[in-house]
Amino acid sequence: MGELLERETALRALDGTVGKAARGHGSVAVVTGEHGIGKTTLLHRFVADLTGVRVWWGTCDGLSTPRPLGPFRDIAADVSARAEECLAAGDPPHRLHTLLLRELESAHHPTVLVVEDVHWADEATLDAVTVLGRRIGELPAVLVLTFRSGQAQTGHPLHAALGAVQRTTTLHLRLAPLSRPAVARLAGGHDADRIYELTGGNPFFVTELIAGPSEELPLSVANAVLGRCTRLTGDSRELVELVSVVPNRIASEVLDAAFPGWPAAAEEPERHELLTIDDRYIRFRHELVRAAVRSNLPVARKRRLHGLIVDALLTTGGDPADIVHHAEAAGRTGTVAAHALAAARHAAAMESHREAYGHFRRAAEFADRVGPAERAALFEDYAQTAYQVGHMGEAFTAADRAIALHQDRDDHRAVGRCLGKRAHYYWVVGEGNAAWQQARSSIEVLESRGPSAELATAYNQLTDLAALSGRADEALLCGDRALRLAERLGSDSAKWRALVGMGTMRMQHDPDDTHMLHDAIEGARVARVHDVVVHGLIALTFVNVLWVRPEEARRHARQGIDYAEHHQRDALKDYLQVYLVWLELRAGAWDDAAARIRQLLAQRPSGGMVTDLQAEIILAELAVRRGDADAGDRLAALARKADRTGELSRLAPVLELQIEWALTRAEPAPVDRFERVMRVVGEEPATQGFGAARLAAWATVLDLPSVYRGKSPEPHAAMMRRDWHAAAESFAAAGWAYDQALMLSLCDGAAELAQSLEIARSLGAHPLAEHVVRRMRHRGMTVPRGPAGSTRANPARLTDRQFEVLALLSEGLTNSEIADRLSISPRTTEHHVAGVLAKLDVPTRRAAARRAAELGASRL
């Protein structure tokens, strides 16, 4: 193997990961860089120098729609016979994950698993990478991932996968181009400066220009590559052109069928370092060489070569995804039509949803070539995969087509099932009335056909919709029907889901009535009904947030995130993370909450209304409380979306923000809006449950009557008594400083208003601060001095009071000592300390004390 310039540091770093793996401390190594920068060359040198280490090497496909689990199919034979059988049988991906983990755990020597070109990875491959990456720290193994810089755009699932394994990513190598001196060493007698100007130091480009056939440098790298190909004789050139139309590599058995006698023709391109050959595959030495050769072929010739590959794949029983890719390129629509559906079903079984969507979409173009039953099933599956990847318009269209086709066949059970799916799609996009209508239609159709699993699912769906809308009677009725039917059918999934729905409804009325929900979560955990477990933990989080029990909510959210992460339920994990951000916001970490919520939204490959709407509530809350210029427009748009859901859980927090907006800006109270929301939610939801309690509390603020008659969260109960001070104390006990300040702003005493103003200023809640100042001036009270110019001058933007607190922290004082020194309450001291830590972006008081000297606070 030739000299490898300016990669010594990278090789030492990779060697270090193997040393740690040998001691049982595995890691993920990510190698990135531009096309041709030498990622593969680096890794080949890395593994070539290893001894006593097992190496598995897989490559992701550059197909138009990749094979599910492509790189793991490459390594299956090396892993175990059971792994090969698992993939051949189309077993669920979690079984492959288990086999891989067991094999890595039981190995006597370290393992290096290379997955190349993960920017091309299918969804199932990224899931497998995520599972391995999360567990790698406990294994004697190194997971090496390569991807090309700039290939994964914002929202690509690769970003989520890399984010998920970030905690175990101990090495991130971004390979740089070669320096001018390194290029000069490689150039030999060639014009090194000219080569450097043409290539920018890209190693592949450098070597190709130097290897050109003429004495003079070619005008481009493509010319250099093609110049080498022109020296090949007939069969060798034909072979190179054939291999160029196959992304990454071609299996030897496929080449045996497509080009009999190819080994003789391969000798010349192998000698010229165009092709590399191993026991199973033939490939170009570099993907850029393949691309250059392929791009120079006439269209008609490319089609003919793709046709040869199609025939060979059909002969050898090739993967349906490969067949479809080459058949499309060959213009053989009949072959595409015959295999697209099989490719789609295989991808769906592997949970490669993006790939399944692409194949179902393609298969739908040829739907008239299959029988009525298969056509109806095709559109039903197409709708589901479109929903799974966020193409909601296509999901609705395909679902409508499926329903019509099932109706033509008088398959009423299938019609009811599809109506239920369409109800869920409407809920995801925030169309509450349509979701209710479709859910009820689904039940009506299915009840006419007798007991079925589909009917149990439909009952559960209506239970969830009723619970979210605060309709307790209907939620408990449908939940009971679902439970009895599930027990009759022996369906664990339907049973535990029913109990989660009813348990959630009961906790809405009484946060201490947790028995049913906890039992349901544990039962689902034992039965391995993972979605239901996470939904139950979401319910516990959601209920405790709205009952103002942040510590309980935070605990359940973290449990749910860990469980969802372990079981690859990323959409549900996102939803829980949004609630954690909301808790951060309520605790006063506004900047962190804003950054985190935008990061979450940017990382999500696709999404529906549900998580996005909750995120928009958080961003609107920040905008209203900071006084952002677009706060009014943001709030109006959010209200329109919340109205469409018809759900009390969405309407109540938005209405609260609208009241707060009017209150802090001295604008007329939104009485008409309040009455409209009450009409939307209906009579029953307005009388009981935490959502109704919140509305009743704010009705008191607006001097409106309330019909509420149930139990209330402590601060809202105080609000209903017009005891603003008690409400403030309850919010303070929860650590919700802004809510505390807002309640204090409703008091008439100078001390309460001054405390409200201090908290508002410390948070940067300008509208609330201005509202309190107006009230104090109206009552002839002295308004405390606001933040000095030092706030604007210091980089952390600490207020004067926060500087004082920081100075006292640097002296090692406790909160109670700081409170005594500054003559403020311990609770207010806690808020100031939390604000200081958040603004300084430090985790501990000791770290804050160290920053005090840098900011000059220690001299105060």
PDB file of C-alpha atoms in Angstrom, residues 6 150 174 180 192 271 273 286 396 473 576 585 618 650 654 667 731 803 816 841 860:
ATOM      1  CA  GLU A   6      -0.989  14.041   6.026  1.00  0.00           C
ATOM      2  CA  GLY A 150     -22.816  18.569   2.241  1.00  0.00           C
ATOM      3  CA  ARG A 174     -13.076  15.850   9.042  1.00  0.00           C
ATOM      4  CA  ARG A 180       0.791  22.340  -1.414  1.00  0.00           C
ATOM      5  CA  ALA A 192       3.019  20.727  -8.815  1.00  0.00           C
ATOM      6  CA  ARG A 271      -3.789  -3.514 -13.818  1.00  0.00           C
ATOM      7  CA  GLU A 273      -6.083   0.576 -11.238  1.00  0.00           C
ATOM      8  CA  HIS A 286     -13.195   5.272  -6.638  1.00  0.00           C
ATOM      9  CA  PHE A 396     -55.169  11.433   2.068  1.00  0.00           C
ATOM     10  CA  ASP A 473     -67.989  10.351  29.413  1.00  0.00           C
ATOM     11  CA  LEU A 576     -41.570  14.231  24.882  1.00  0.00           C
ATOM     12  CA  LEU A 585     -39.136  27.592  29.514  1.00  0.00           C
ATOM     13  CA  ILE A 618     -43.597  27.336  23.093  1.00  0.00           C
ATOM     14  CA  ARG A 650     -54.426  22.902  22.538  1.00  0.00           C
ATOM     15  CA  VAL A 654     -53.268  29.441  23.479  1.00  0.00           C
ATOM     16  CA  GLU A 667     -55.448  46.129  25.509  1.00  0.00           C
ATOM     17  CA  PHE A 731     -46.277  28.937  40.953  1.00  0.00           C
ATOM     18  CA  PHE A 803     -24.362  40.830  39.283  1.00  0.00           C
ATOM     19  CA  SER A 816     -30.514  31.760  52.374  1.00  0.00           C
ATOM     20  CA  ASP A 841     -24.395  28.838  30.487  1.00  0.00           C
ATOM     21  CA  LEU A 860     -18.673  44.076  43.895  1.00  0.00           C
TER      22      LEU A 860
END
